[in-house]
Structures are given as C-alpha cells and as structure tokens.
Amino acid sequence: MLNIKRLGMSDAALLIDGARQHAIDIGVPMCIAVVDESGNLIAFERMDGGKASSIGVAQNKAYTAGAARKATHEYNAACVPGNLVFGIHTELSVVGGGLPVWADNDCVGGIGLSSGTPDQDIACAQAGIDFWYAHHS
Amino acid sequence: MLNIKRLGMSDAALLIDGARQHAIDIGVPMCIAVVDESGNLIAFERMDGGKASSIGVAQNKAYTAGAARKATHEYNAACVPGNLVFGIHTELSVVGGGLPVWADNDCVGGIGLSSGTPDQDIACAQAGIDFWYAHHS
Amino acid sequence: MLNIKRLGMSDAALLIDGARQHAIDIGVPMCIAVVDESGNLIAFERMDGGKASSIGVAQNKAYTAGAARKATHEYNAACVPGNLVFGIHTELSVVGGGLPVWADNDCVGGIGLSSGTPDQDIACAQAGIDFWYAHHS
Amino acid sequence: MLNIKRLGMSDAALLIDGARQHAIDIGVPMCIAVVDESGNLIAFERMDGGKASSIGVAQNKAYTAGAARKATHEYNAACVPGNLVFGIHTELSVVGGGLPVWADNDCVGGIGLSSGTPDQDIACAQAGIDFWYAHHS
C-alpha cells in the first residue's frame, strides 16, 4: 500500500487567494484551477470578467502540471517539431500558465491559470504558490 | 442588444458557502459546482473526502440546471421510457442534485452537488440557494 | 495537506492474480483492471481469449468502483427509471463487475472485470479482493 | 480467411518484465503498455511513482506502434510542417517511446512507455523487446 501526500481544500483556497491577488494587481481577471497530485480538480474560480474559453484551458494546465509534475512552459520549450517530445500537446497542455506544486520532494498538485498572456498566467500561478508556501500549515 | 443578468463570483462563493455548511452538517463531503446562466463554470470546490468520480457529475448537474433552467430531478421524473423526454439523459444530467438559481423571473445560473445520495445532494444545493438569497446584495 | 492511502503495483498484481485464478477455474478468459483511489489505472490484463470490447468496460467498472467507492451492481440496482439516480449510467459504469477495495475505512482503489456474465465478473472481482486480503502486507 | 499472429498475455508479461527492469536500472518509474497487432490493449502496468498523466500517453504510444507498425519516433521525425505526414500527431502518438514488436516479418504488437524523457522511454521499450526475444517460446 502507498501513502500519498496531496493538497487539500484549504491548500487550494490559499493557492487561489494568492493567484487572485496578483491577477487583481495586474488588472487581468483570470480563470484559476487547482488539482491534486492525481490530476483531479480540487477547486476552480472564474473571476468576474474571466474568459469563458479559459475555463477548460486553466483546468488542462493545472492537470498537466500536477499529474506530469512539470510546468507547462517546460513542455512548451521541448514541444517543437523535430524534438521527440513534439506531439505531446495533443495530450497535455503545453501552454504557459501551469505550475506543479511541490512539498519537499513530492509533487502534491498543480495550479493552472488562463485569461491573460502566458507570462501573466505564469506570474499569477507563481504568486499562488508563493502565497501558499508562506501560509499553509 | 440584450442585457443579461448572471451570477458573479461573489454569488458563487455564497452558494458554495451555504451548500458546504449543509454538507458538513450531514457529514457528507461534497463536490460543489456553480455555473452561470450560459452554463459556464464559475466556481467549483471538492471538499476533503469528496469523490473523484463526482467532479464531473456535479458540474454536469450544475450545467443542466443553469443552462436548461430546470432542476435535474424534474428532468429525472420525466425521463422515463415512453415519455417524449426520455433520452435527454444522454445530453443533460437527470440525476438529482442540480438546481437552477432564479432572481425574480430570470434564471441567473445553477448549482450542482455530488457525492451523497440524490436527496442529500438536492438538500445541499437548496441550502446553497437559501444562503445566497439571504446574503447576496 | 492530506495523507492518502492507496493501492500500489504489488497490491494490483495480487488483485489480478486472485481474479485470474477464479477466471481460469470457471473457464472464462477475462479483462481485469485495477485503479487507485483517484480512479487512475494501475494495472490491466487481458487474458488470452478475453474480449476486445471488454478492455474499456473493465476499466470503466474499476474506475467507478474505486473513485465512487461503490460496487457497480449497487449503482445498477438504483439506476432504474423514476429513481433519482437514473442517468448516472451515462457517467459511471453501472454494469455488474466492479468492486471497491477497502482497507479498514479507506477506499484504496477498485477492481473491474469484463468478458463473462455480470455474475461471473463480480465473482472474479471478489476472488481478487479475497486473494489480496489474504496475501498483502 | 486470415490467420493472424499476435502477442499473447505471456508475451506481454515478458515485454513488461524487460521494460520494468530497465526502468528500475535508470531509476525512473514508468507507465508500460502492451497492445496486440490490432492495437488493442493486452497489459498495462504503472510502476509505483509512474505519472498519472502517462497512463494514456503510454497506451497511445503502444497503440500507434502496434497498429501502424512503426516506432513513434519515426513518425516524429516525419511529422514536421511541410512534410505530408504532418498532422498525423492529432490521430497517432508521435512522441518517442513506442516500438512495434516484430516476429519474423509480422508485426505482432507494440509496446509504449511514458514517464521519463523520450530517450529513456525508448530505451525501456527496447529493453522490453530484447527481453522478450531472449525468453519467449
């Protein structure tokens, strides 16, 4: 039997709080998704003004980051024609804005943002993680 | 041109707060989804212990209730062989636990719950709506 | 942060060993799937002669049992027109042959069988669980 | 009428044994899938620590290799904009890590690995084939 560490709902709320605050600071209403280490959705928030088309995108970014334990922009860098990773974008999200959440050496989940530019999405995801690190118990 | 009334993120948070409180009261951790009047997800929460298989089910219930402006258990009652509604269960959720949210005569969204029995899911959805009615501005 | 107990690969192998032995005993080559508590596939085996159409069915049964923590035949019993559960068969498997795997009070995964009659599938799933209980560490 | 040669379950077990051993040697827990010459899954194993996001990817690689009788990295090399093969990545896996299994001049199945780099995935797939060649009857 295995023992697994994963994000709970209070962790997801902190991640979203931190990401939302940064989204407010830069003036871009976002879709924010948090998944556990198995890729299953824990929490989602569409800020007022967040794009309807970003609802699924944010979730796919979070899924990729949490279940594959890798930032979506890292997949993006490798997913170019001629690279053996090319093609993975049909199965996972390679659009910047998804970050894995690590606790020591365990990937315990992922956060995905969508509605801004990829750089804005990444910055909000990172702000969520920073806030979680500072406040979770 | 149309002017549409719809739930915002603060409304969704109230709906979830009320539903979560009832779920805690009856001791059943739930997946809770809120959509707007177009059927698009606004917010989602999987309480610690909510079932992974309920993530999609809760969202489909909320989608049906908000976009079709009808409780899923009302579809359920009509969705019996021989009734001309039968078959709709392949396109919409007819499992009890999804309720439309009305503001005066406008359907402004929907709430869907999953992880308990349909009766428990319905009760939590109603508790969310009651809480929202009492507190939204 | 949450701590989760789940089946590992050695557990999945035991579950399959027990199910396969019963399938051999009754002379019905089976598709056998084991998932973890999040519904994600751990192991799958199609015995020589197992039906190609059962590959997905066995996995869906295991997913339902593990992620929803309920035997598929229990869903089947409730999933009749007029019951508020009716319709769930479009999202989860309600075909007999999927059983949750419990360790004390935790659902740690699920096993699903397909290729025989539902009663045969259920008997093999139970044989897998019995074998696992007797041998896992 | 046709007579088809295909991998059986004992072959799939050998392929997985060889692939798993190499995965252990390089320290990367893998998802390992084996399909028959029709592309249908025979066996699957997620080693403890294998990525949840690799469950489907490994199966798609095996499917492509077995049913299209070509290594996924060969498709990858051709799947570049301007080449008439480009676009096939939306239907088949072109991510390195899937190898067809040949018996004399017949493609009898395929093996697909995922969780490492494509080069690691390919090396494990090849190790599985080498082990099978050395031990199958």
XYZ file of C-alpha atoms in Angstrom:
548
model
C 0.000 0.000 0.000
C 1.217 3.504 -0.752
C 0.992 6.640 1.346
C 0.489 9.774 -0.724
C 0.673 13.458 0.229
C -1.711 15.720 -1.619
C -3.190 19.189 -1.486
C -6.429 19.564 0.464
C -9.189 22.127 0.015
C -7.597 24.636 2.409
C -4.385 24.456 0.371
C -6.333 25.006 -2.821
C -8.011 28.056 -1.291
C -4.634 29.557 -0.401
C -3.273 28.912 -3.875
C -6.290 30.618 -5.401
C -6.093 33.527 -2.931
C -2.507 34.256 -3.916
C -3.140 33.906 -7.618
C -6.285 36.059 -7.494
C -4.493 38.846 -5.640
C -1.804 39.016 -8.317
C -4.443 38.938 -11.031
C -6.138 41.907 -9.358
C -2.793 43.707 -9.079
C -2.132 43.408 -12.804
C -5.759 44.056 -13.712
C -6.461 40.800 -15.538
C -9.467 38.722 -14.383
C -8.439 35.070 -14.525
C -9.708 31.520 -14.509
C -7.836 29.667 -11.749
C -7.770 25.871 -11.315
C -6.107 23.694 -8.692
C -5.740 19.911 -8.982
C -4.311 17.248 -6.701
C -1.319 15.001 -7.413
C -3.544 12.620 -9.405
C -4.714 15.433 -11.666
C -8.226 15.606 -10.202
C -9.791 19.060 -9.754
C -9.947 20.383 -6.187
C -11.069 23.952 -6.763
C -11.810 26.389 -9.554
C -12.640 30.080 -9.691
C -13.530 32.295 -12.614
C -13.035 35.870 -11.550
C -15.677 38.274 -12.823
C -14.547 39.027 -16.372
C -12.524 35.837 -16.771
C -12.882 34.346 -20.258
C -15.344 31.519 -20.839
C -12.819 29.892 -23.165
C -10.307 29.786 -20.336
C -12.392 27.539 -18.080
C -11.120 24.388 -19.736
C -7.690 25.767 -20.566
C -6.919 26.611 -16.940
C -8.007 23.131 -15.854
C -5.885 21.445 -18.518
C -2.839 23.449 -17.470
C -3.370 22.507 -13.832
C -3.903 18.862 -14.782
C -0.681 18.723 -16.769
C 1.384 20.433 -14.094
C 0.023 18.319 -11.253
C -0.144 14.913 -12.906
C 3.028 15.215 -15.020
C 4.900 17.141 -12.320
C 6.236 19.668 -14.784
C 5.454 23.284 -15.676
C 3.525 23.592 -18.905
C 6.057 26.121 -20.217
C 8.773 23.483 -19.851
C 6.783 21.153 -22.080
C 6.295 24.092 -24.406
C 10.055 24.595 -24.741
C 10.578 20.955 -25.764
C 7.457 20.594 -27.896
C 8.896 21.800 -31.200
C 8.876 19.897 -34.493
C 11.860 17.587 -34.667
C 12.053 17.139 -30.894
C 10.931 13.705 -29.683
C 8.506 15.386 -27.276
C 6.622 17.014 -30.164
C 3.068 15.775 -30.276
C 2.567 15.795 -26.513
C 0.492 18.961 -26.964
C -2.354 16.787 -28.214
C -2.495 15.012 -24.842
C -1.263 17.550 -22.298
C -1.337 21.343 -22.120
C 1.911 22.941 -23.253
C 0.604 26.496 -22.970
C 2.412 28.547 -20.342
C 0.477 29.053 -17.106
C 0.519 25.682 -15.322
C 2.893 25.016 -12.429
C 3.352 21.936 -10.261
C 3.152 22.414 -6.503
C 5.964 20.759 -4.562
C 6.181 19.893 -0.881
C 9.758 18.862 -0.244
C 10.308 16.195 -2.890
C 6.669 15.346 -3.519
C 4.546 16.872 -6.223
C 1.301 17.373 -4.313
C -0.759 19.054 -7.028
C -0.817 21.726 -9.688
C -2.204 25.182 -10.411
C -3.290 26.494 -13.803
C -4.273 30.000 -14.878
C -5.778 31.293 -18.080
C -7.164 34.557 -19.471
C -4.022 36.697 -19.726
C -0.834 36.306 -21.721
C 1.119 33.179 -20.845
C 3.596 35.336 -18.923
C 0.781 36.865 -16.900
C -0.741 33.435 -16.335
C 2.610 32.071 -15.121
C 3.161 35.049 -12.815
C -0.233 34.525 -11.196
C 0.373 30.793 -10.794
C 3.693 31.540 -9.124
C 2.066 34.134 -6.871
C -0.400 31.475 -5.802
C 2.398 29.074 -4.925
C 4.358 31.763 -3.070
C 1.302 32.655 -1.026
C 0.634 29.004 -0.241
C 4.229 28.409 0.859
C 4.010 31.402 3.179
C 0.700 30.487 4.781
C -0.063 26.765 4.679
C 0.302 24.699 7.805
C -28.921 44.073 -27.933
C -29.503 42.028 -24.810
C -28.705 42.706 -21.207
C -28.129 39.542 -19.276
C -28.303 39.096 -15.517
C -25.974 36.425 -14.217
C -24.289 35.205 -11.069
C -20.883 36.689 -10.324
C -18.023 35.182 -8.382
C -19.233 36.585 -5.048
C -22.620 34.967 -5.646
C -20.951 31.675 -6.465
C -18.959 31.887 -3.231
C -22.158 32.402 -1.217
C -23.855 29.486 -2.955
C -20.902 27.257 -2.156
C -20.705 28.518 1.436
C -24.323 27.570 2.065
C -24.031 24.202 0.369
C -20.786 23.357 2.152
C -22.275 24.183 5.547
C -25.159 21.787 4.989
C -22.759 19.110 3.719
C -20.763 19.499 6.930
C -23.963 19.313 8.977
C -24.970 15.991 7.418
C -21.402 14.661 7.404
C -21.039 14.091 3.659
C -18.063 15.738 1.914
C -19.306 17.009 -1.445
C -18.240 18.228 -4.838
C -19.970 21.582 -5.430
C -20.214 23.361 -8.789
C -21.766 26.699 -9.750
C -22.366 27.818 -13.328
C -23.752 30.964 -14.865
C -26.882 31.339 -16.989
C -24.885 30.234 -20.069
C -23.876 27.011 -18.364
C -20.246 28.052 -17.957
C -18.455 27.135 -14.734
C -17.908 29.980 -12.256
C -16.635 28.079 -9.245
C -16.005 24.554 -8.045
C -14.978 23.047 -4.735
C -14.204 19.452 -3.795
C -14.401 19.206 -0.035
C -11.755 16.965 1.533
C -13.131 13.466 1.036
C -15.395 14.363 -1.900
C -15.395 11.620 -4.534
C -13.180 11.945 -7.602
C -15.996 10.494 -9.706
C -18.242 13.358 -8.575
C -16.095 16.134 -10.052
C -17.677 15.815 -13.459
C -21.098 14.756 -12.196
C -21.500 17.882 -10.039
C -20.520 20.089 -12.963
C -22.951 18.374 -15.306
C -25.778 18.794 -12.824
C -24.995 22.497 -12.440
C -24.721 22.894 -16.205
C -28.101 21.286 -16.780
C -29.834 23.297 -14.064
C -28.338 26.639 -15.148
C -28.496 26.282 -18.908
C -31.808 24.409 -19.119
C -33.321 26.392 -16.220
C -34.737 23.271 -14.649
C -33.853 21.093 -11.678
C -32.213 17.822 -12.672
C -34.736 15.884 -10.575
C -37.546 17.391 -12.664
C -35.895 16.015 -15.783
C -35.481 12.738 -13.938
C -39.228 12.486 -13.288
C -39.988 12.946 -16.976
C -37.118 10.862 -18.290
C -38.886 7.504 -18.286
C -39.314 5.179 -21.265
C -42.398 6.143 -23.239
C -42.185 9.810 -22.272
C -41.019 12.033 -25.126
C -38.332 13.464 -22.827
C -36.724 10.046 -22.489
C -33.233 10.085 -23.984
C -32.361 13.522 -22.665
C -30.156 11.785 -20.066
C -27.559 11.238 -22.773
C -27.202 15.003 -23.208
C -28.078 16.529 -19.844
C -27.780 15.293 -16.280
C -31.045 13.894 -14.948
C -29.534 12.744 -11.660
C -30.978 14.609 -8.670
C -28.733 17.314 -7.233
C -28.801 20.209 -9.710
C -30.944 23.303 -9.114
C -31.386 26.472 -11.169
C -30.822 29.786 -9.407
C -33.559 32.357 -10.010
C -33.516 36.112 -9.480
C -37.068 37.313 -9.885
C -38.020 35.809 -13.217
C -34.510 35.314 -14.548
C -32.519 32.132 -14.298
C -29.080 33.531 -13.443
C -27.184 30.263 -13.007
C -27.215 26.815 -11.489
C -25.721 24.801 -8.656
C -24.863 21.095 -8.718
C -23.779 18.779 -5.944
C -22.488 15.217 -5.996
C -21.067 12.636 -3.589
C -24.098 11.838 -1.429
C -27.466 10.315 -2.242
C -29.527 12.387 -4.694
C -31.698 13.563 -1.797
C -28.634 14.709 0.125
C -27.244 16.388 -2.984
C -30.541 18.225 -3.541
C -30.727 19.344 0.090
C -27.217 20.818 -0.087
C -27.994 22.579 -3.368
C -31.112 24.087 -1.806
C -29.143 25.142 1.272
C -26.735 26.958 -1.033
C -29.579 28.810 -2.722
C -31.210 29.694 0.600
C -27.937 31.071 1.914
C -27.412 33.088 -1.234
C -30.942 34.551 -1.095
C -30.345 35.620 2.495
C -26.954 37.219 1.912
C -26.421 38.429 -1.629
C -26.614 42.092 -2.377
C -2.177 18.792 3.267
C -3.850 15.392 3.103
C -2.363 11.945 3.584
C -3.932 9.311 1.362
C -3.652 5.529 1.401
C -3.804 3.850 -1.988
C -3.075 0.572 -3.711
C 0.428 0.128 -5.105
C 1.559 -2.029 -8.005
C 2.200 -5.091 -5.796
C -1.367 -4.816 -4.492
C -2.690 -4.586 -8.037
C -0.731 -7.698 -9.000
C -2.288 -9.644 -6.118
C -5.779 -8.486 -7.035
C -5.221 -9.597 -10.623
C -3.684 -12.923 -9.537
C -6.756 -13.779 -7.488
C -9.207 -12.681 -10.138
C -7.348 -14.518 -12.900
C -7.280 -17.763 -10.913
C -11.043 -17.681 -10.482
C -11.488 -16.853 -14.158
C -9.395 -19.915 -15.022
C -11.427 -22.026 -12.595
C -14.707 -21.095 -14.269
C -13.198 -21.251 -17.759
C -13.883 -17.637 -18.799
C -10.912 -15.568 -20.035
C -11.331 -12.058 -18.633
C -10.200 -8.467 -18.935
C -9.080 -7.327 -15.484
C -8.438 -3.719 -14.452
C -7.254 -2.215 -11.161
C -7.357 1.505 -10.338
C -6.259 3.559 -7.353
C -8.484 5.609 -5.053
C -8.398 8.506 -7.533
C -9.667 6.282 -10.342
C -6.363 6.161 -12.199
C -5.352 2.849 -13.792
C -2.605 0.903 -12.015
C -2.672 -2.389 -13.894
C -4.591 -4.166 -16.613
C -4.514 -7.678 -18.032
C -6.427 -9.226 -20.897
C -6.231 -12.978 -20.551
C -5.784 -14.851 -23.811
C -9.295 -15.023 -25.229
C -10.596 -12.005 -23.299
C -12.916 -9.875 -25.415
C -11.577 -6.768 -27.127
C -14.810 -4.977 -26.290
C -14.197 -5.627 -22.612
C -10.948 -3.658 -22.444
C -12.724 -0.373 -21.857
C -15.649 -1.874 -19.969
C -13.395 -3.446 -17.330
C -11.566 -0.152 -16.876
C -14.812 1.810 -16.512
C -16.084 -0.639 -13.897
C -12.842 -0.347 -11.932
C -12.925 3.453 -12.235
C -16.453 3.662 -10.901
C -15.833 1.303 -8.008
C -12.572 2.957 -6.958
C -13.455 6.612 -7.458
C -17.102 6.436 -6.328
C -16.371 3.868 -3.586
C -19.332 1.733 -4.525
C -19.862 -1.566 -6.350
C -21.182 -1.090 -9.865
C -24.009 -3.545 -9.159
C -25.178 -1.280 -6.333
C -25.456 1.591 -8.799
C -27.241 -0.804 -11.128
C -29.882 -1.570 -8.521
C -30.668 2.132 -8.049
C -30.327 3.172 -11.679
C -33.899 2.478 -12.808
C -36.275 4.960 -14.466
C -38.076 7.004 -11.823
C -35.240 6.704 -9.301
C -33.281 9.934 -8.780
C -30.056 8.047 -9.526
C -31.262 7.184 -13.024
C -28.999 8.750 -15.617
C -25.772 8.065 -13.724
C -25.109 5.234 -16.198
C -24.086 7.854 -18.766
C -21.227 8.974 -16.498
C -20.265 5.897 -14.476
C -20.436 2.158 -15.144
C -23.478 0.505 -13.605
C -22.757 -2.905 -15.122
C -22.042 -5.572 -12.514
C -18.372 -6.492 -12.150
C -16.708 -3.542 -10.418
C -15.910 -3.629 -6.704
C -14.234 -1.065 -4.451
C -11.237 -2.214 -2.431
C -11.354 -1.212 1.229
C -8.558 -1.091 3.781
C -10.194 -0.505 7.137
C -12.351 2.556 6.477
C -10.479 3.816 3.434
C -11.396 3.033 -0.142
C -7.928 2.480 -1.592
C -8.888 1.530 -5.147
C -11.149 -0.592 -7.302
C -11.157 -3.711 -9.455
C -13.233 -4.269 -12.584
C -13.762 -7.391 -14.663
C -15.421 -7.920 -18.007
C -15.923 -10.739 -20.526
C -18.272 -13.059 -18.651
C -21.782 -12.608 -17.330
C -22.059 -9.872 -14.683
C -22.310 -12.576 -12.008
C -19.107 -14.190 -13.266
C -17.417 -10.797 -13.454
C -18.453 -9.995 -9.867
C -17.278 -13.397 -8.599
C -13.851 -12.880 -10.165
C -13.578 -9.362 -8.748
C -14.441 -10.697 -5.292
C -11.906 -13.513 -5.704
C -9.284 -10.878 -6.462
C -10.143 -8.954 -3.315
C -10.172 -12.111 -1.182
C -6.753 -13.100 -2.503
C -5.412 -9.609 -1.841
C -6.735 -9.562 1.728
C -5.066 -12.905 2.401
C -1.678 -12.012 0.978
C -0.951 -8.281 1.007
C 1.437 -6.869 3.551
C -9.801 -16.406 -44.241
C -6.787 -14.984 -42.456
C -4.531 -16.415 -39.827
C -3.084 -13.733 -37.604
C -0.038 -13.990 -35.375
C -0.257 -11.850 -32.274
C 1.253 -11.397 -28.857
C -0.421 -13.308 -26.040
C -0.566 -12.431 -22.359
C 2.643 -14.334 -21.558
C 4.433 -12.325 -24.243
C 3.065 -9.095 -22.815
C 4.298 -10.101 -19.360
C 7.812 -10.684 -20.736
C 7.796 -7.348 -22.550
C 6.767 -5.591 -19.347
C 9.327 -7.516 -17.272
C 12.159 -6.388 -19.518
C 10.962 -2.795 -19.688
C 10.381 -2.578 -15.937
C 13.865 -3.912 -15.179
C 15.462 -1.201 -17.311
C 13.233 1.435 -15.722
C 14.425 0.285 -12.306
C 18.038 0.363 -13.516
C 17.765 4.001 -14.620
C 15.638 4.967 -11.610
C 12.550 6.197 -13.471
C 9.182 4.658 -12.519
C 7.244 4.160 -15.752
C 3.839 3.508 -17.209
C 4.149 0.496 -19.533
C 1.544 -0.613 -22.082
C 1.465 -3.543 -24.491
C -1.033 -3.911 -27.335
C -1.651 -6.575 -29.932
C -1.382 -6.263 -33.718
C -4.904 -4.782 -33.818
C -3.916 -2.055 -31.401
C -5.972 -3.466 -28.532
C -4.509 -3.337 -25.027
C -3.194 -6.628 -23.630
C -1.469 -5.461 -20.475
C -0.616 -2.296 -18.592
C 1.440 -1.530 -15.524
C 2.008 1.738 -13.674
C 5.068 1.294 -11.515
C 4.821 2.959 -8.097
C 5.635 6.600 -8.826
C 4.673 6.470 -12.517
C 2.884 9.646 -13.588
C -0.911 9.699 -13.769
C -0.644 11.760 -16.960
C 1.380 8.962 -18.558
C -1.359 6.330 -18.300
C -2.978 7.416 -21.531
C 0.227 8.521 -23.222
C 1.874 5.102 -22.813
C -1.200 3.402 -24.226
C -1.348 5.743 -27.207
C 2.316 5.122 -27.990
C 1.780 1.349 -27.847
C -1.338 1.658 -29.977
C 0.464 3.642 -32.638
C 3.464 1.312 -32.726
C 1.406 -1.883 -32.838
C -1.393 -0.817 -35.167
C 0.686 1.359 -37.504
C 3.697 -0.967 -37.305
C 6.081 1.902 -36.855
C 8.042 3.386 -33.984
C 6.538 6.619 -32.688
C 9.905 8.347 -33.018
C 9.916 7.529 -36.736
C 6.587 9.298 -37.076
C 8.050 12.121 -35.028
C 10.925 12.575 -37.490
C 8.499 12.897 -40.398
C 5.889 14.926 -38.580
C 7.295 18.371 -39.297
C 5.472 21.249 -41.001
C 5.782 20.958 -44.771
C 6.051 17.170 -44.702
C 2.895 15.429 -45.932
C 2.890 13.349 -42.746
C 2.453 16.478 -40.648
C -0.880 16.433 -38.854
C -0.739 12.726 -38.025
C 0.064 13.739 -34.434
C -3.611 14.554 -33.954
C -4.517 10.910 -34.641
C -1.496 8.869 -33.574
C 1.200 9.383 -30.962
C 4.397 10.785 -32.421
C 6.111 11.162 -29.047
C 9.162 8.923 -28.718
C 8.628 5.794 -26.625
C 6.502 3.430 -28.705
C 8.014 0.483 -30.586
C 6.401 -2.191 -32.755
C 7.126 -5.825 -31.880
C 8.131 -7.963 -34.842
C 8.169 -11.742 -35.207
C 9.974 -12.533 -38.434
C 8.110 -10.326 -40.896
C 4.937 -9.908 -38.888
C 4.175 -7.031 -36.600
C 2.558 -8.874 -33.695
C 2.015 -5.940 -31.336
C 3.523 -2.843 -29.792
C 4.952 -1.544 -26.545
C 4.720 2.016 -25.233
C 6.398 3.678 -22.266
C 5.874 7.055 -20.633
C 7.092 8.994 -17.585
C 10.744 9.638 -18.496
C 12.353 11.582 -21.308
C 11.556 10.199 -24.770
C 15.039 8.698 -24.918
C 14.505 6.946 -21.603
C 11.085 5.760 -22.719
C 12.536 4.369 -25.953
C 15.379 2.608 -24.121
C 12.906 0.893 -21.782
C 10.679 -0.150 -24.688
C 13.708 -1.623 -26.449
C 14.771 -3.423 -23.274
C 11.323 -4.983 -23.132
C 11.623 -6.228 -26.701
C 15.141 -7.558 -26.127
C 13.975 -9.455 -23.054
C 11.020 -10.890 -24.936
C 13.199 -12.025 -27.848
C 15.524 -13.794 -25.430
C 12.820 -15.575 -23.438
C 9.627 -16.133 -25.390
C 8.830 -19.572 -26.657
